[in-house]
Short mmCIF file of C-alpha atoms in Angstrom, two decimals:
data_model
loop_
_atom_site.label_atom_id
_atom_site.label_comp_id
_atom_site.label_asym_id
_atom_site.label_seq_id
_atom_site.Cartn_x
_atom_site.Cartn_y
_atom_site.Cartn_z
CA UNK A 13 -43.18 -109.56 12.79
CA UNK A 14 -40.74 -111.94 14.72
CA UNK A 15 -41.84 -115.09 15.75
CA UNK A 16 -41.45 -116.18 19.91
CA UNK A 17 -42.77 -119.61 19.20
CA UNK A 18 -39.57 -122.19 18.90
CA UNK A 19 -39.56 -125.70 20.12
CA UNK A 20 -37.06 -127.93 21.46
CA UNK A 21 -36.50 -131.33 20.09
CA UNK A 22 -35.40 -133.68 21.79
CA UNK A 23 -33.15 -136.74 20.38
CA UNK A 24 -30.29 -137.88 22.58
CA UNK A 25 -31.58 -141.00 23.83
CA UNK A 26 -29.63 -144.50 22.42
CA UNK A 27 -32.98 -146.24 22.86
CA UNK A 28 -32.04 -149.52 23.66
CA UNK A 29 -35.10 -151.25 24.06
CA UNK A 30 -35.40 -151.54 20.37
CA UNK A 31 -31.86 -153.47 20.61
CA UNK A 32 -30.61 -154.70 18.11
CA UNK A 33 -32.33 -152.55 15.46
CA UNK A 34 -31.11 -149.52 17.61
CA UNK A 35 -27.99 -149.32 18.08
CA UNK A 36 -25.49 -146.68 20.32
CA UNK A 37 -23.98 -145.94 16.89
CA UNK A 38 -27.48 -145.14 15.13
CA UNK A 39 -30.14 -145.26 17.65
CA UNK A 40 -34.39 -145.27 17.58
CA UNK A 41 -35.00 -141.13 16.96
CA UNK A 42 -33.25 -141.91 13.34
CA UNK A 43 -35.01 -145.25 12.43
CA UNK A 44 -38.15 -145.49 10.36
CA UNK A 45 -39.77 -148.00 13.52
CA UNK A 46 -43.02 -148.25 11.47
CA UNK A 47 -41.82 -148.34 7.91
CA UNK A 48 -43.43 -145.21 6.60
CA UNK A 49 -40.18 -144.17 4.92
CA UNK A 50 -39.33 -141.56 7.59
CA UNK A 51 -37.65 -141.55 10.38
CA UNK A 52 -39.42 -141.19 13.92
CA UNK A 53 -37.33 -137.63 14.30
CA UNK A 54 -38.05 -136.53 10.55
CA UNK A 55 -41.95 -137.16 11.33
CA UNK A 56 -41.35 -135.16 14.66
CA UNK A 57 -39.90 -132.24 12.90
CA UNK A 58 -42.00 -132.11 9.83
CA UNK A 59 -44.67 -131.60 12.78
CA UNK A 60 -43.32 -128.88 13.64
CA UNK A 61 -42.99 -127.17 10.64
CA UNK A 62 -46.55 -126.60 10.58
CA UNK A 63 -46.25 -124.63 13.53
CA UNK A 64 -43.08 -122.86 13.39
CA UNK A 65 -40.39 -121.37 11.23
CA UNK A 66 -37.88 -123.73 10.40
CA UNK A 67 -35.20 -121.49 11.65
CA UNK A 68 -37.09 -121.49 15.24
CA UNK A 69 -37.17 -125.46 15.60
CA UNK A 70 -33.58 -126.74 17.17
CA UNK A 71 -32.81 -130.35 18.04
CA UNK A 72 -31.18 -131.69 21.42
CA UNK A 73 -29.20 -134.26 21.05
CA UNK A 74 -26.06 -136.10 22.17
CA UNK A 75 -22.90 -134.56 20.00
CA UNK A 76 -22.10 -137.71 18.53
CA UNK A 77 -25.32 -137.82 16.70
CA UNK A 78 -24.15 -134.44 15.21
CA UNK A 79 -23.90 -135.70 12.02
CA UNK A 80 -26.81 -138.02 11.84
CA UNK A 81 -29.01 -134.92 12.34
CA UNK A 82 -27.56 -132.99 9.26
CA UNK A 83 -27.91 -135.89 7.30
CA UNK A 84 -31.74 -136.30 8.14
CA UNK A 85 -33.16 -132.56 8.48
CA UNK A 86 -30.51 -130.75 5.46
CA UNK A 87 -32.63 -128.11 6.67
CA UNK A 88 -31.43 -127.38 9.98
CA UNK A 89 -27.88 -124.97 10.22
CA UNK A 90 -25.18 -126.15 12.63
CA UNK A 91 -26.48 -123.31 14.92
CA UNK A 92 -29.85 -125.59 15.58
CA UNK A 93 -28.39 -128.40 16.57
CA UNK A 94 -27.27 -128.90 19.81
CA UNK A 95 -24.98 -131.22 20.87
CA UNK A 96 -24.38 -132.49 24.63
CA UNK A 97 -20.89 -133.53 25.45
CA UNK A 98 -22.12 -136.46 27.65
CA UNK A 99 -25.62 -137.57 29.16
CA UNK A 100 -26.73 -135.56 31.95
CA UNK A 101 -30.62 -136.37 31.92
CA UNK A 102 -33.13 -133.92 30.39
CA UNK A 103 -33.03 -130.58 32.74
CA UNK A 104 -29.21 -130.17 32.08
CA UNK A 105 -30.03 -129.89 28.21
CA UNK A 106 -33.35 -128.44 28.25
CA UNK A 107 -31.79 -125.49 30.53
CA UNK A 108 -29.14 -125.55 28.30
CA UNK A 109 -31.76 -124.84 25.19
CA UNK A 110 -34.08 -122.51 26.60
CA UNK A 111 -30.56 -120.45 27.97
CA UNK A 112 -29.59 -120.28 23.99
CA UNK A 113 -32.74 -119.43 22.94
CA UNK A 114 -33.30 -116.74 25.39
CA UNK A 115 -30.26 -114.92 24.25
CA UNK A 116 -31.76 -114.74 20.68
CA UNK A 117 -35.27 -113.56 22.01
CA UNK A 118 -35.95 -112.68 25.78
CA UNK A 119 -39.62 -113.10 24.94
CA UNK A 120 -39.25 -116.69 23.54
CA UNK A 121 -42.00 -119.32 24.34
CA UNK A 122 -41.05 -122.85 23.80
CA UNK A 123 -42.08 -126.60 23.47
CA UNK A 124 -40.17 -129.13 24.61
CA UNK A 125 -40.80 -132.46 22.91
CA UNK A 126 -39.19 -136.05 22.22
CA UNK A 127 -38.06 -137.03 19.24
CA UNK A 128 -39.41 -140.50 19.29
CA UNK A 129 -43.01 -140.34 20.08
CA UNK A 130 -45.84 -141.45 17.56
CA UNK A 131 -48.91 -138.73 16.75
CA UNK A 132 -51.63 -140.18 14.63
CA UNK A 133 -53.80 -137.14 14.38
CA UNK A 134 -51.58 -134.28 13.50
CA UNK A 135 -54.21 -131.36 12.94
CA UNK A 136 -54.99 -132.14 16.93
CA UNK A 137 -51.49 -132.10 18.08
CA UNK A 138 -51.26 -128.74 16.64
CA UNK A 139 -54.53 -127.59 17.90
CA UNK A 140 -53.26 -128.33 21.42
CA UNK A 141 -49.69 -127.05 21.22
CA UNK A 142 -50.96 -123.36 19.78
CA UNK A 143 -53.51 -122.94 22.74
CA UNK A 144 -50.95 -124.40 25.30
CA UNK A 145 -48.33 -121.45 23.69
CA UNK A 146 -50.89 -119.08 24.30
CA UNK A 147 -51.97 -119.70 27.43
CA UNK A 148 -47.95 -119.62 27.80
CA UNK A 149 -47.85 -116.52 26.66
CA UNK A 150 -50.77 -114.89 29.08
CA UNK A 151 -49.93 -116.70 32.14
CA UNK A 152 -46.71 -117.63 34.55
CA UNK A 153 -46.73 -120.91 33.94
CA UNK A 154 -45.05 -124.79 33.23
CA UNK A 155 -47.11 -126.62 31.21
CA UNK A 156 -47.38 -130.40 30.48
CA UNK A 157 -49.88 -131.99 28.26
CA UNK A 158 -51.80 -135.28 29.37
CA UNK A 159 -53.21 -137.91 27.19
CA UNK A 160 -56.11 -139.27 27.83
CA UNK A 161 -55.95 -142.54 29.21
CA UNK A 162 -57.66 -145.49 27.28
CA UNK A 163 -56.63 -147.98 29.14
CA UNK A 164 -54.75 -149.06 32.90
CA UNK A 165 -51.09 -148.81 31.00
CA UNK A 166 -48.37 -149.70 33.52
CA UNK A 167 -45.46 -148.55 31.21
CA UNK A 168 -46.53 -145.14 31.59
CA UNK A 169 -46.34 -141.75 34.06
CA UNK A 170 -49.33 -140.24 35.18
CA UNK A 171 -50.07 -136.97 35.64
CA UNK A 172 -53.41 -136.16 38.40
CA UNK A 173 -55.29 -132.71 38.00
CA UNK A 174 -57.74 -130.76 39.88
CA UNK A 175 -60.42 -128.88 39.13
CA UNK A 176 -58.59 -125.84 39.28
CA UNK A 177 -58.28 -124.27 36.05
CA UNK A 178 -56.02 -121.65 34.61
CA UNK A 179 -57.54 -121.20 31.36
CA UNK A 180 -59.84 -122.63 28.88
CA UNK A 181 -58.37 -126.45 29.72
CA UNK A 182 -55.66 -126.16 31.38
CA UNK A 183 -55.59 -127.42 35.05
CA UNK A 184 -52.83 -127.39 38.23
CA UNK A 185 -51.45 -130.31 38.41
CA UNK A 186 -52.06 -132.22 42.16
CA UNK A 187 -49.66 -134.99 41.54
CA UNK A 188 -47.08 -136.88 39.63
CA UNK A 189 -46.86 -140.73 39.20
CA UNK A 190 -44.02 -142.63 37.68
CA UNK A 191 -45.28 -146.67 36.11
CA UNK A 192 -47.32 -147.36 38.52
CA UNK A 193 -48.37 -150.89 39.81
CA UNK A 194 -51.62 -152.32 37.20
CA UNK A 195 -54.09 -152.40 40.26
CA UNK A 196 -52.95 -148.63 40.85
CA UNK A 197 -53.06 -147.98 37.89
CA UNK A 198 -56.68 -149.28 37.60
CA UNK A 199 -57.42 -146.83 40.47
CA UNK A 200 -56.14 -144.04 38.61
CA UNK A 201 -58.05 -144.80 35.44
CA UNK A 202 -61.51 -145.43 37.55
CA UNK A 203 -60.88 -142.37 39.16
CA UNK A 204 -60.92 -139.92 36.18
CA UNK A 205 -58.65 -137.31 37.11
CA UNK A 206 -55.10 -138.81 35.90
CA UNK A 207 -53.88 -138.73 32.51
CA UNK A 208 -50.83 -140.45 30.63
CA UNK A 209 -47.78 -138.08 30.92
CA UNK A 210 -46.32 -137.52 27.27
CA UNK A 211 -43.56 -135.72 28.52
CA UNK A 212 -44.40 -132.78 26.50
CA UNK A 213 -43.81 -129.23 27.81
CA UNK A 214 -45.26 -125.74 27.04
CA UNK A 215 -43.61 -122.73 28.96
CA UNK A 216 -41.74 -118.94 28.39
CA UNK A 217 -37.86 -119.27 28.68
CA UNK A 218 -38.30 -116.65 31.50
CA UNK A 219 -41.16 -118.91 33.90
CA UNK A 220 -38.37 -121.79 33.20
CA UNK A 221 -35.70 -120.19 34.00
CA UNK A 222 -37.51 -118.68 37.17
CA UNK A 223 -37.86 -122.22 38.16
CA UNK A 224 -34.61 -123.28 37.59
CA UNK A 225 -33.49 -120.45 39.70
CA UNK A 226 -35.77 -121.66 42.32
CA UNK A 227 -35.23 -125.29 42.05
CA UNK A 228 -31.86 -125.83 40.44
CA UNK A 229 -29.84 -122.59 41.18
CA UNK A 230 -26.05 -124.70 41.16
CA UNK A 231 -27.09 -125.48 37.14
CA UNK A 232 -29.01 -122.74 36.33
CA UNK A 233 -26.04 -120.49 37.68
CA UNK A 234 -24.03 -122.95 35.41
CA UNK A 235 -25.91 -122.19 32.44
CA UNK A 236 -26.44 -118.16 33.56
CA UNK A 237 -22.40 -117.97 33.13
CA UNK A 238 -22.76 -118.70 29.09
CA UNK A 239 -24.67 -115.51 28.78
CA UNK A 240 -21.59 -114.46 26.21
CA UNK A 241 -20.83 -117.86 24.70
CA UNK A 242 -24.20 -118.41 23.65
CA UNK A 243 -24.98 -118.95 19.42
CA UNK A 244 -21.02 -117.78 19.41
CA UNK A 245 -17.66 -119.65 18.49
CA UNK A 246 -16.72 -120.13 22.30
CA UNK A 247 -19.94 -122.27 22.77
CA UNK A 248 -18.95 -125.18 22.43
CA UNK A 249 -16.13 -125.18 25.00
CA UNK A 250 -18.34 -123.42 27.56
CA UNK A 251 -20.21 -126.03 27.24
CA UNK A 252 -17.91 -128.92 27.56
CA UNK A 253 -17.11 -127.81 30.86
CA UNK A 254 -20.88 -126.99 31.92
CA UNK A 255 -21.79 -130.06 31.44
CA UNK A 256 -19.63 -132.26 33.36
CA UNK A 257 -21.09 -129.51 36.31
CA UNK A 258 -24.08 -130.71 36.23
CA UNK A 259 -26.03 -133.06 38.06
CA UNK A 260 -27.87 -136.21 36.38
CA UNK A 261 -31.55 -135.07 36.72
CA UNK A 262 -34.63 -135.01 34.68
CA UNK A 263 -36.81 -131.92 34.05
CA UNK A 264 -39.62 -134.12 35.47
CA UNK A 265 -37.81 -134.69 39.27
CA UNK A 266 -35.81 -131.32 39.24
CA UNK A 267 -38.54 -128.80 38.32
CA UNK A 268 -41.76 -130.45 37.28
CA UNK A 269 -42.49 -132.50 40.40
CA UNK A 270 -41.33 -129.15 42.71
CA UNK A 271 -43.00 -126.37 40.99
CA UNK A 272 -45.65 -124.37 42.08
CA UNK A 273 -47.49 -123.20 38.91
CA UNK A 274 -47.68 -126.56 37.13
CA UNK A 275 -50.53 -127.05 34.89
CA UNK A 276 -51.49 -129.93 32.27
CA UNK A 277 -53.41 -129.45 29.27
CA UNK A 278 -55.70 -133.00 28.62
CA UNK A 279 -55.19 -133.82 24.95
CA UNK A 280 -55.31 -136.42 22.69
CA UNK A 281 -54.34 -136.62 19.24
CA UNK A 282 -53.17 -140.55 18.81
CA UNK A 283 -49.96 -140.62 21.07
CA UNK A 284 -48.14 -143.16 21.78
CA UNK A 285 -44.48 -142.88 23.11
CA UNK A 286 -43.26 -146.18 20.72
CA UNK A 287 -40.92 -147.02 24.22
CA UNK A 288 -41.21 -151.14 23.15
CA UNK A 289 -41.14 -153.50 20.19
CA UNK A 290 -44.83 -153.89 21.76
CA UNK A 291 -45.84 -150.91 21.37
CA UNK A 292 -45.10 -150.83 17.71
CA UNK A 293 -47.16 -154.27 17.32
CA UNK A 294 -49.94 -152.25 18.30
CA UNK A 295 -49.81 -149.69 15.93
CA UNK A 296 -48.36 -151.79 12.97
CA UNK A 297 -50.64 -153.34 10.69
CA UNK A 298 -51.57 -156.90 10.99
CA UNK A 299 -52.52 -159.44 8.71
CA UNK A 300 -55.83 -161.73 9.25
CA UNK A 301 -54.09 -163.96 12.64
CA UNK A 302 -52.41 -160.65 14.23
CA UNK A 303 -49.24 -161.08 12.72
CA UNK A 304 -47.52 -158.02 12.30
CA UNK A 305 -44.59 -157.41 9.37
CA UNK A 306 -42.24 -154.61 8.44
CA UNK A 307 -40.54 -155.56 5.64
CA UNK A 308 -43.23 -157.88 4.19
CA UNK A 309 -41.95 -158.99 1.06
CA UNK A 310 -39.48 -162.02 1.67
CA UNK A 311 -41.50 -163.16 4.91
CA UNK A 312 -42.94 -166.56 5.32
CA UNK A 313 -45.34 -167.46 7.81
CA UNK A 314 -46.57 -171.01 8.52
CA UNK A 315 -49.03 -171.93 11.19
CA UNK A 316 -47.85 -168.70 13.33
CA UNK A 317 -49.68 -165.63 14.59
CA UNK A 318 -49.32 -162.43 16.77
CA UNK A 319 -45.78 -162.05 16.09
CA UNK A 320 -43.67 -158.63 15.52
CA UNK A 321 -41.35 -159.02 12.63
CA UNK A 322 -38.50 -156.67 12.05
CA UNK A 323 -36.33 -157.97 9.57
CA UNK A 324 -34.05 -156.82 6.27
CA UNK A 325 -36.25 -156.33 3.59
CA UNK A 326 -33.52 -158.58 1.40
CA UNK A 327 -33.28 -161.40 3.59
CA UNK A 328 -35.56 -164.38 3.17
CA UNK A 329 -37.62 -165.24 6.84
CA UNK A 330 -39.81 -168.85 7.38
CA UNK A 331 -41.80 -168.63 10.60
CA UNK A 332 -43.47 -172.13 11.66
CA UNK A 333 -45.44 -172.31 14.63
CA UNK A 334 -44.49 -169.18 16.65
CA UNK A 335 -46.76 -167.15 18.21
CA UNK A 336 -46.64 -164.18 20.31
CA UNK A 337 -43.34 -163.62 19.62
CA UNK A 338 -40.51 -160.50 18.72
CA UNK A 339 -38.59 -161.20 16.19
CA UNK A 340 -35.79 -158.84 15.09
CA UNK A 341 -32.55 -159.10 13.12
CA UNK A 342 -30.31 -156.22 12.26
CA UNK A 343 -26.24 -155.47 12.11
CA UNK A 344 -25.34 -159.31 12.11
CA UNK A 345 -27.61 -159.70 15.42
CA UNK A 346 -30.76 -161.58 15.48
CA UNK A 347 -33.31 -161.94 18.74
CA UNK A 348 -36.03 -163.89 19.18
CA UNK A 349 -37.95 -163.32 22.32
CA UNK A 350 -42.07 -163.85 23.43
CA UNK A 351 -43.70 -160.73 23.62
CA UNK A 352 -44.48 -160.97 27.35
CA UNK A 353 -40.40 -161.28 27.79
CA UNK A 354 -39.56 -158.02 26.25
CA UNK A 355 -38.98 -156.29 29.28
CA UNK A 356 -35.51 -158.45 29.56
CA UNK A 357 -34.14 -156.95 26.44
CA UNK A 358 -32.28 -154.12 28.31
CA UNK A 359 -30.56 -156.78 30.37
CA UNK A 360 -29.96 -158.68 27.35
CA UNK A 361 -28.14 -155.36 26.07
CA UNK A 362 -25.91 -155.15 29.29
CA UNK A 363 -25.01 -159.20 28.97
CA UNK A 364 -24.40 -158.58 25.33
CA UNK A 365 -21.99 -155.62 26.30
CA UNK A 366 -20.05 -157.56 29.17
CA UNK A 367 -19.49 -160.40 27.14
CA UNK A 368 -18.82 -159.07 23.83
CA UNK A 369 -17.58 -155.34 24.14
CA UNK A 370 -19.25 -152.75 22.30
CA UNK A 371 -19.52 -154.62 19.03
CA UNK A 372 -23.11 -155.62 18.41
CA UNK A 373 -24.54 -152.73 20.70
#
């Protein structure tokens, strides 16, 4: 029996917030941020081979990183990986995607997911993506899954529900919040009806593409016209031209935000979206005074605590008296910064670039 379930992963982000250990050349989806010997994007698709067929799992990303997919998932044929010819946002490539997919199978339901993002409890995670494909598959629908807020995080979106439900926990959406302020934020958690957005998606190519229709029609008539260059040898050059069609727009803005039949599914299976070198302090282990190391072995720490250490495992590292501090050294850059401060490091990235060229980003 054929399988409708695929998924869409995707990895063309340069992440540089994780500067200088991500770089444009070899950004976060291909690191192993945590130092369990995989890479954030390997851990992402070995997630979804407990769901799907390996042949039904395809990877967005930007065609430069062509190669850096191959050489991470060998299992993947050039036909699953699909490369963007420049950055157009996420509903230019996820339209793409769930165009390509729906000339291999009109009845194709499909997740959309990053790359990048952490799950802790993976039996959950694919709990909740099985009963949001399907309630996909019984109902004309865009779904979104919501975490479960444990606390008033401004770094995130939020995602408000009502009491309306369309099946066994799955609710239309009221509203959409990007990062808010932390006293609305405090609001929203108090209140009980938001959840973290995880930027997750659950939907049929044909309820997507209805949308896109509806909300997009200039790029989904764009992406309509490749109805013959699809999974072909003329692909690639339809595509180069589609794309520099398109508007720069996110699937949240274009569609998600507009839509009508919108409804979030409240999960939680240990998510975090790893967008800071803070957010990997709080999932890295610590030793006794919070610090938090990588590549233990050649790291010295004297009277210093709470720090994030990201260093080569080869190099030798004395830390005296720090605390709360980020510090990172990788391709012949090193950055030392106090936690609170990290927020500057994309600004750091566009000094570094003005003054220096392209060399150490």
């Amino acid at each position: 029996m054929k399988n409708n379930n695929y998924a869409l992963i995707m990895a063309g982000g340069i992440g540089s917030r994780f500067w200088p250990v991500s770089r444009t050349t070899y950004p976060k989806q291909f690191l192993d941020v945590l130092g369990t010997g995989k890479s954030l994007i390997q851990n992402t698709f070995e997630r979804f081979k407990k769901i799907l067929p390996v042949e039904n799992i395809y990877i967005l990303t930007n065609e430069n990183y062509f190669d850096l997919v191959k050489e991470q998932i060998p299992e993947l044929t050039d036909n699953q990986i699909i490369g963007e010819p420049i950055m157009r946002n996420t509903a230019p490539c996820i339209a793409y995607g769930c165009y390509k997919i729906k000339q291999l199978n009109p009845d194709a339901l499909v997740v959309v997911a990053p790359s990048d993002h952490l799950i802790l409890e993976t039996e959950n995670f694919i709990d909740i993506i099985n009963k949001s494909l399907e309630a996909a598959k019984e109902n004309d629908c865009l779904i979104t899954l919501g975490i479960k807020p444990s606390r008033p995080d401004t770094g995130y979106g939020y995602i408000q529900y009502s009491n309306t439900a369309l099946a066994d926990n799955l609710y239309k959406v009221k509203t959409f919040t990007e990062k808010p302020s932390l006293e609305i934020a405090q609001t929203f958690l108090a209140s009980g009806d938001f959840l973290w957005n995880a930027g997750i998606f659950i939907w049929s190519v044909d309820a997507i593409i209805a949308a896109l229709d509806k909300h997009l029609p200039e790029m989904s008539e764009i992406f309509r016209d490749g109805k013959g260059a699809y999974n072909s040898d003329t692909e690639k050059d339809f595509i180069q031209n589609a794309f520099q069609r398109c508007t720069n727009i996110s699937i949240d803005y274009g569609i998600m935000e507009k839509a009508e039949n919108v409804y979030v599914m409240p999960a939680d299976f240990g998510w975090s979206d790893l967008g800071t070198w803070a957010s990997v302090y709080d999932l890295a282990d610590k030793d006794y005074v919070g610090n938090a190391v990588i590549h233990p072995e050649k790291v010295m720490m004297y009277d210093s605590s709470n720090c994030m250490v990201n260093v080569p495992g080869d190099k030798l590292v004395i830390l005296n008296g720090l605390h709360d501090y980020i510090v990172v050294e990788a391709n012949n850059t090193l950055m030392i910064c106090p936690k609170d401060k990290e927020q500057h490091v994309k600004q750091v990235v566009a000094d570094v670039k003005q003054r220096f060229g392209n060399k150490y980003i």
